[in-house]
Short mmCIF file of C-alpha atoms in Angstrom, two decimals:
data_model
loop_
_atom_site.label_atom_id
_atom_site.label_comp_id
_atom_site.label_asym_id
_atom_site.label_seq_id
_atom_site.Cartn_x
_atom_site.Cartn_y
_atom_site.Cartn_z
CA UNK A 1 -30.68 11.14 -3.30
CA UNK A 2 -30.84 9.60 -6.82
CA UNK A 3 -32.71 6.45 -7.78
CA UNK A 4 -32.83 5.05 -11.31
CA UNK A 5 -35.32 2.26 -11.91
CA UNK A 6 -35.56 0.17 -15.09
CA UNK A 7 -34.01 2.92 -17.19
CA UNK A 8 -34.10 2.37 -20.95
CA UNK A 9 -33.09 4.64 -23.80
CA UNK A 10 -33.71 3.67 -27.42
CA UNK A 11 -32.70 5.71 -30.47
CA UNK A 12 -34.42 5.22 -33.81
CA UNK A 13 -32.52 6.35 -36.88
CA UNK A 14 -32.07 5.69 -40.58
CA UNK A 15 -29.49 3.02 -39.83
CA UNK A 16 -31.82 1.20 -37.42
CA UNK A 17 -32.62 1.01 -33.75
CA UNK A 18 -29.93 1.49 -31.10
CA UNK A 19 -30.52 0.49 -27.49
CA UNK A 20 -28.26 2.87 -25.55
CA UNK A 21 -29.49 1.86 -22.09
CA UNK A 22 -31.28 -1.32 -21.07
CA UNK A 23 -32.90 -1.94 -17.68
CA UNK A 24 -30.47 0.22 -15.71
CA UNK A 25 -31.27 0.48 -12.00
CA UNK A 26 -29.07 2.00 -9.30
CA UNK A 27 -29.29 4.04 -6.10
CA UNK A 28 -26.95 6.89 -5.14
CA UNK A 29 -26.94 8.09 -1.54
CA UNK A 30 -26.81 11.69 -0.33
CA UNK A 31 -23.20 12.92 -0.13
CA UNK A 32 -21.64 10.09 -2.14
CA UNK A 33 -19.19 10.43 -4.98
CA UNK A 34 -20.53 7.84 -7.39
CA UNK A 35 -18.45 6.85 -10.39
CA UNK A 36 -19.82 5.36 -13.62
CA UNK A 37 -17.14 3.84 -15.84
CA UNK A 38 -17.37 2.38 -19.31
CA UNK A 39 -15.70 2.34 -22.68
CA UNK A 40 -16.66 4.67 -25.52
CA UNK A 41 -20.18 3.87 -26.66
CA UNK A 42 -21.06 1.93 -23.49
CA UNK A 43 -23.91 4.31 -22.65
CA UNK A 44 -22.41 6.21 -19.72
CA UNK A 45 -22.93 9.70 -21.21
CA UNK A 46 -26.53 8.84 -22.06
CA UNK A 47 -27.00 7.59 -18.51
CA UNK A 48 -25.75 10.75 -16.81
CA UNK A 49 -27.79 12.96 -19.18
CA UNK A 50 -30.90 10.99 -18.26
CA UNK A 51 -30.46 12.04 -14.62
CA UNK A 52 -31.27 15.68 -15.41
CA UNK A 53 -33.42 14.68 -18.42
CA UNK A 54 -31.22 16.33 -21.03
CA UNK A 55 -31.99 12.94 -22.53
CA UNK A 56 -35.51 11.73 -21.79
CA UNK A 57 -35.60 7.98 -21.07
CA UNK A 58 -37.68 5.77 -23.32
CA UNK A 59 -38.81 3.88 -20.22
CA UNK A 60 -38.08 3.77 -16.52
CA UNK A 61 -38.04 6.26 -13.67
CA UNK A 62 -35.53 8.90 -12.50
CA UNK A 63 -36.00 10.19 -8.95
CA UNK A 64 -33.76 13.02 -7.70
CA UNK A 65 -34.18 14.39 -4.17
CA UNK A 66 -37.61 12.79 -3.93
CA UNK A 67 -38.88 14.15 -7.26
CA UNK A 68 -39.80 11.87 -10.15
CA UNK A 69 -38.09 13.80 -12.93
CA UNK A 70 -39.83 11.82 -15.67
CA UNK A 71 -43.26 12.91 -14.38
CA UNK A 72 -42.57 16.68 -14.31
CA UNK A 73 -43.95 19.23 -16.76
CA UNK A 74 -41.43 21.31 -18.72
CA UNK A 75 -41.82 24.24 -16.30
CA UNK A 76 -41.41 21.95 -13.29
CA UNK A 77 -38.39 20.30 -14.92
CA UNK A 78 -36.68 23.65 -15.47
CA UNK A 79 -37.11 24.42 -11.80
CA UNK A 80 -35.90 20.97 -10.72
CA UNK A 81 -32.76 21.28 -12.86
CA UNK A 82 -31.65 24.23 -10.71
CA UNK A 83 -30.75 21.68 -8.03
CA UNK A 84 -28.59 19.70 -10.47
CA UNK A 85 -25.29 21.23 -11.61
CA UNK A 86 -23.27 19.82 -14.51
CA UNK A 87 -19.69 20.15 -15.73
CA UNK A 88 -18.42 19.01 -19.12
CA UNK A 89 -15.30 17.65 -20.78
CA UNK A 90 -14.78 20.74 -22.96
CA UNK A 91 -15.76 23.39 -20.37
CA UNK A 92 -18.39 25.18 -22.54
CA UNK A 93 -17.36 28.66 -21.37
CA UNK A 94 -18.51 31.86 -23.06
CA UNK A 95 -15.42 33.44 -24.67
CA UNK A 96 -16.80 36.99 -24.58
CA UNK A 97 -17.42 36.89 -20.82
CA UNK A 98 -14.93 37.19 -17.98
CA UNK A 99 -14.45 34.43 -15.42
CA UNK A 100 -16.76 36.29 -13.03
CA UNK A 101 -19.44 36.70 -15.69
CA UNK A 102 -19.19 33.06 -16.80
CA UNK A 103 -19.78 31.84 -13.27
CA UNK A 104 -22.68 34.28 -12.84
CA UNK A 105 -24.35 33.32 -16.13
CA UNK A 106 -26.94 30.86 -14.72
CA UNK A 107 -27.87 33.41 -12.05
CA UNK A 108 -28.34 36.13 -14.67
CA UNK A 109 -30.56 33.80 -16.68
CA UNK A 110 -32.61 33.28 -13.52
CA UNK A 111 -33.06 37.06 -13.21
CA UNK A 112 -30.72 37.65 -10.25
CA UNK A 113 -29.39 41.24 -10.10
CA UNK A 114 -25.63 41.85 -10.29
CA UNK A 115 -25.30 43.17 -6.74
CA UNK A 116 -26.88 39.97 -5.47
CA UNK A 117 -25.05 37.48 -7.73
CA UNK A 118 -21.66 38.99 -6.97
CA UNK A 119 -22.18 38.05 -3.31
CA UNK A 120 -22.68 34.43 -4.41
CA UNK A 121 -20.06 34.23 -7.16
CA UNK A 122 -17.02 35.72 -5.41
CA UNK A 123 -17.00 33.03 -2.65
CA UNK A 124 -17.26 30.36 -5.35
CA UNK A 125 -14.20 31.75 -7.13
CA UNK A 126 -12.36 31.60 -3.82
CA UNK A 127 -13.54 28.01 -3.33
CA UNK A 128 -12.08 26.92 -6.69
CA UNK A 129 -8.92 28.99 -6.30
CA UNK A 130 -9.60 31.62 -8.96
CA UNK A 131 -10.22 34.83 -7.01
CA UNK A 132 -7.33 36.51 -8.82
CA UNK A 133 -8.74 35.57 -12.25
CA UNK A 134 -12.22 37.07 -11.94
CA UNK A 135 -11.66 39.72 -14.65
CA UNK A 136 -9.75 37.41 -17.02
CA UNK A 137 -11.25 35.92 -20.21
CA UNK A 138 -11.29 32.15 -20.94
CA UNK A 139 -8.66 32.44 -23.71
CA UNK A 140 -6.16 33.52 -21.04
CA UNK A 141 -6.74 30.44 -18.87
CA UNK A 142 -5.18 27.00 -18.79
CA UNK A 143 -7.33 23.88 -19.23
CA UNK A 144 -7.39 23.25 -15.50
CA UNK A 145 -8.40 26.83 -14.77
CA UNK A 146 -11.20 26.62 -17.35
CA UNK A 147 -12.54 23.51 -15.66
CA UNK A 148 -12.42 25.29 -12.29
CA UNK A 149 -14.58 28.03 -13.82
CA UNK A 150 -16.95 25.34 -15.06
CA UNK A 151 -17.16 23.86 -11.57
CA UNK A 152 -17.83 27.26 -9.99
CA UNK A 153 -20.54 27.98 -12.59
CA UNK A 154 -22.18 24.61 -11.86
CA UNK A 155 -22.25 25.50 -8.16
CA UNK A 156 -23.76 28.97 -8.66
CA UNK A 157 -27.34 27.76 -8.28
CA UNK A 158 -26.47 25.93 -5.06
CA UNK A 159 -27.29 22.49 -6.45
CA UNK A 160 -27.77 19.34 -4.39
CA UNK A 161 -26.23 17.17 -7.12
CA UNK A 162 -23.21 17.73 -9.37
CA UNK A 163 -22.97 15.72 -12.60
CA UNK A 164 -19.49 15.41 -14.12
CA UNK A 165 -19.40 14.33 -17.78
CA UNK A 166 -15.79 13.20 -18.46
CA UNK A 167 -14.69 16.28 -16.53
CA UNK A 168 -10.97 15.43 -16.58
CA UNK A 169 -10.59 13.72 -19.95
CA UNK A 170 -9.16 16.81 -21.68
CA UNK A 171 -6.62 17.48 -18.93
CA UNK A 172 -3.05 16.34 -18.32
CA UNK A 173 -2.40 13.94 -15.38
CA UNK A 174 -1.17 16.59 -12.94
CA UNK A 175 -4.11 18.91 -13.66
CA UNK A 176 -6.49 15.95 -13.45
CA UNK A 177 -5.21 15.21 -9.96
CA UNK A 178 -5.79 18.82 -8.85
CA UNK A 179 -9.35 18.85 -10.24
CA UNK A 180 -10.17 15.54 -8.54
CA UNK A 181 -8.80 16.90 -5.27
CA UNK A 182 -11.02 19.97 -5.70
CA UNK A 183 -14.10 17.80 -6.33
CA UNK A 184 -13.39 15.75 -3.21
CA UNK A 185 -12.95 19.00 -1.22
CA UNK A 186 -16.26 20.38 -2.55
CA UNK A 187 -17.97 17.09 -1.68
CA UNK A 188 -16.77 17.33 1.91
CA UNK A 189 -17.36 21.06 2.42
CA UNK A 190 -20.77 21.30 0.77
CA UNK A 191 -22.09 17.77 1.34
CA UNK A 192 -22.74 17.65 -2.40
CA UNK A 193 -23.69 14.40 -4.12
CA UNK A 194 -21.40 13.93 -7.13
CA UNK A 195 -22.02 11.60 -10.07
CA UNK A 196 -18.94 11.23 -12.23
CA UNK A 197 -18.61 9.37 -15.51
CA UNK A 198 -15.26 8.42 -16.96
CA UNK A 199 -13.38 5.84 -19.01
CA UNK A 200 -10.33 6.11 -16.73
CA UNK A 201 -10.10 3.79 -13.74
CA UNK A 202 -7.54 5.96 -11.95
CA UNK A 203 -10.24 8.65 -11.66
CA UNK A 204 -12.57 6.17 -9.95
CA UNK A 205 -9.73 4.99 -7.74
CA UNK A 206 -8.83 8.53 -6.67
CA UNK A 207 -12.11 9.91 -5.31
CA UNK A 208 -15.16 7.68 -5.75
CA UNK A 209 -17.01 5.91 -2.94
CA UNK A 210 -19.12 3.66 -5.18
CA UNK A 211 -18.77 2.59 -8.81
CA UNK A 212 -21.00 1.19 -11.52
CA UNK A 213 -19.43 -0.53 -14.53
CA UNK A 214 -21.43 -0.17 -17.74
CA UNK A 215 -21.02 -2.21 -20.92
CA UNK A 216 -23.32 -2.25 -23.94
CA UNK A 217 -25.94 -0.14 -22.17
CA UNK A 218 -26.18 -2.50 -19.19
CA UNK A 219 -24.71 -2.35 -15.69
CA UNK A 220 -22.39 -5.34 -15.39
CA UNK A 221 -21.13 -4.60 -11.87
CA UNK A 222 -21.77 -2.18 -9.01
CA UNK A 223 -20.40 -1.80 -5.51
CA UNK A 224 -17.97 -0.04 -3.23
CA UNK A 225 -14.84 1.01 -5.10
CA UNK A 226 -12.62 -0.98 -2.74
CA UNK A 227 -14.67 -4.16 -3.27
CA UNK A 228 -14.75 -3.82 -7.06
CA UNK A 229 -11.03 -3.07 -7.17
CA UNK A 230 -9.97 -5.95 -4.97
CA UNK A 231 -12.56 -8.54 -6.04
CA UNK A 232 -13.88 -7.63 -9.52
CA UNK A 233 -16.66 -9.91 -10.73
CA UNK A 234 -16.96 -8.82 -14.37
CA UNK A 235 -14.47 -9.10 -17.23
CA UNK A 236 -15.03 -5.40 -17.98
CA UNK A 237 -14.07 -4.35 -14.45
CA UNK A 238 -10.99 -6.59 -14.50
CA UNK A 239 -9.90 -5.02 -17.78
CA UNK A 240 -10.21 -1.48 -16.40
CA UNK A 241 -8.38 -2.42 -13.21
CA UNK A 242 -5.42 -3.79 -15.17
CA UNK A 243 -4.76 -0.22 -16.33
CA UNK A 244 -3.97 0.93 -12.79
CA UNK A 245 -2.85 -2.25 -11.02
CA UNK A 246 0.24 -3.87 -12.49
CA UNK A 247 -0.27 -7.63 -12.11
CA UNK A 248 1.68 -8.51 -15.22
CA UNK A 249 4.06 -11.43 -14.73
CA UNK A 250 7.78 -10.76 -15.23
CA UNK A 251 8.68 -11.80 -18.77
CA UNK A 252 11.37 -14.26 -17.62
CA UNK A 253 8.83 -16.01 -15.38
CA UNK A 254 6.09 -16.11 -18.01
CA UNK A 255 8.45 -17.94 -20.39
CA UNK A 256 9.00 -20.86 -17.99
CA UNK A 257 5.62 -20.95 -16.21
CA UNK A 258 3.43 -24.05 -16.60
CA UNK A 259 -0.30 -24.27 -15.86
CA UNK A 260 0.09 -27.89 -14.73
CA UNK A 261 2.31 -29.29 -11.95
CA UNK A 262 5.95 -29.86 -12.84
CA UNK A 263 7.74 -32.89 -11.34
CA UNK A 264 9.95 -31.64 -8.52
CA UNK A 265 8.88 -28.08 -9.36
CA UNK A 266 7.84 -25.04 -7.35
CA UNK A 267 4.46 -23.35 -6.94
CA UNK A 268 4.03 -19.69 -7.98
CA UNK A 269 1.43 -17.80 -5.95
CA UNK A 270 0.12 -14.21 -6.03
CA UNK A 271 -0.90 -12.77 -2.67
CA UNK A 272 -3.13 -9.71 -2.34
CA UNK A 273 -2.98 -7.62 0.85
CA UNK A 274 -5.57 -5.12 2.02
CA UNK A 275 -5.53 -2.58 4.84
CA UNK A 276 -3.60 -3.54 7.97
CA UNK A 277 -2.51 -6.83 6.37
CA UNK A 278 0.03 -4.91 4.25
CA UNK A 279 2.10 -4.38 7.41
CA UNK A 280 2.05 -8.02 8.53
CA UNK A 281 5.30 -10.11 8.27
CA UNK A 282 3.59 -12.78 6.19
CA UNK A 283 6.70 -14.24 4.56
CA UNK A 284 8.50 -14.54 7.90
CA UNK A 285 5.40 -16.26 9.28
CA UNK A 286 5.39 -18.81 6.46
CA UNK A 287 9.04 -19.70 6.95
CA UNK A 288 8.67 -19.99 10.74
CA UNK A 289 5.58 -22.17 10.62
CA UNK A 290 6.26 -24.49 7.71
CA UNK A 291 9.22 -26.42 6.31
CA UNK A 292 9.22 -24.51 3.02
CA UNK A 293 11.42 -22.06 1.17
CA UNK A 294 9.91 -18.79 -0.07
CA UNK A 295 11.37 -16.76 -2.95
CA UNK A 296 9.92 -13.27 -3.51
CA UNK A 297 9.65 -12.67 -7.26
CA UNK A 298 8.02 -9.22 -7.29
CA UNK A 299 5.69 -6.99 -5.28
CA UNK A 300 4.14 -3.56 -4.96
CA UNK A 301 2.07 -1.51 -2.48
CA UNK A 302 -0.39 1.20 -3.47
CA UNK A 303 -3.27 3.07 -1.82
CA UNK A 304 -6.94 3.02 -2.68
CA UNK A 305 -7.88 6.42 -1.27
CA UNK A 306 -6.86 5.96 2.39
CA UNK A 307 -6.55 2.17 2.39
CA UNK A 308 -3.25 0.47 1.50
CA UNK A 309 -3.31 -2.58 -0.73
CA UNK A 310 -0.59 -4.56 -2.40
CA UNK A 311 0.37 -7.68 -4.29
CA UNK A 312 3.26 -10.06 -3.81
CA UNK A 313 4.37 -12.75 -6.26
CA UNK A 314 6.18 -15.61 -4.51
CA UNK A 315 7.64 -19.01 -5.33
CA UNK A 316 7.12 -21.84 -2.80
CA UNK A 317 9.29 -24.95 -2.65
CA UNK A 318 9.11 -27.91 -0.29
CA UNK A 319 7.04 -31.03 0.36
CA UNK A 320 3.55 -30.99 -1.11
CA UNK A 321 1.86 -31.34 2.30
CA UNK A 322 3.88 -28.44 3.72
CA UNK A 323 3.03 -26.22 0.74
CA UNK A 324 -0.68 -27.06 1.06
CA UNK A 325 -0.57 -26.27 4.77
CA UNK A 326 1.09 -22.94 3.95
CA UNK A 327 -1.68 -22.12 1.45
CA UNK A 328 -4.32 -23.02 4.03
CA UNK A 329 -2.61 -20.68 6.50
CA UNK A 330 -2.59 -17.79 4.00
CA UNK A 331 -6.28 -18.22 3.34
CA UNK A 332 -7.02 -18.49 7.06
CA UNK A 333 -5.49 -15.03 7.68
CA UNK A 334 -7.75 -13.53 4.99
CA UNK A 335 -5.19 -13.00 2.25
CA UNK A 336 -6.38 -13.31 -1.33
CA UNK A 337 -4.32 -16.24 -2.63
CA UNK A 338 -4.12 -17.07 -6.34
CA UNK A 339 -2.11 -19.98 -7.71
CA UNK A 340 -0.48 -18.67 -10.89
CA UNK A 341 1.26 -21.84 -12.04
CA UNK A 342 4.33 -24.00 -11.65
CA UNK A 343 8.00 -23.73 -12.55
CA UNK A 344 10.78 -26.26 -12.62
CA UNK A 345 12.97 -25.84 -9.56
CA UNK A 346 15.57 -23.11 -10.12
CA UNK A 347 14.21 -22.44 -13.63
CA UNK A 348 13.12 -18.87 -12.86
CA UNK A 349 16.21 -18.06 -10.84
CA UNK A 350 18.35 -19.41 -13.68
CA UNK A 351 16.36 -17.35 -16.19
#
């Protein structure tokens, strides 16, 4: 549906040259929800605005639904943009127009008569849950309701692609969750391809199928959300993931943990479980199979969309050969196993 090839965007100003995007290439399939995450100034807003050519790339190619957007004339580009809807962080509603009239605005601009656009707009208001607000003005709406109007307006032209520019950043957590649920529902009902940029990893975690991590105008990592979450390759991705996955060591353990083996000490290991493995009796299996003691220090289970995943921090004590055999067993059953360090025997329990 969307292919970006060698995308570059350079700004020239009085303070010098700024490279906002450098050699960005990615492919987004029809019907995907594709997340692009990065810190402020990373280039993500520039990237999403290059898709509909609100920002024209300095170099590279943008292909949407088989059309090379960078090769179109201005008239052709205006027509092509009708198939690309966009919603914004600050809603951009017209204060003097009712909800109904705001949603109808792009259709009016296109010359559609009221009798015709009402037939299109009223079902959209029902889709976003605002049928009872059609005659209300934006000042009378909550932030979440305003964003629902923005979504309905973006859908008025029956686009094939919906671009979301920090669409939930101005909303509280509960409202954010409802808007993300709505976007997922729209994706399923309409088969719409959604490209969503954000600086919040929990947004990516909630609804995205694929994710691209951008840093300094370059893509540093791309892949399925589950893969990036569970096996991040870049420091930037790991930093974002820390915000939603609590892998922080208990303070009492951190104080006594050593990076090198401690004579007569115990091994501290973090296990990561994915999918069906979260229901397996792993600890019982270790104790049955090997002559070791296992102390559970901490653990948690969460869900990445419909897939459960969890972490477990454990302390292993016993003969070195038995502990190594236990680690080999954990790796053989496809558990992510990370040796955190070593503690003197009973030191953590005493702490």
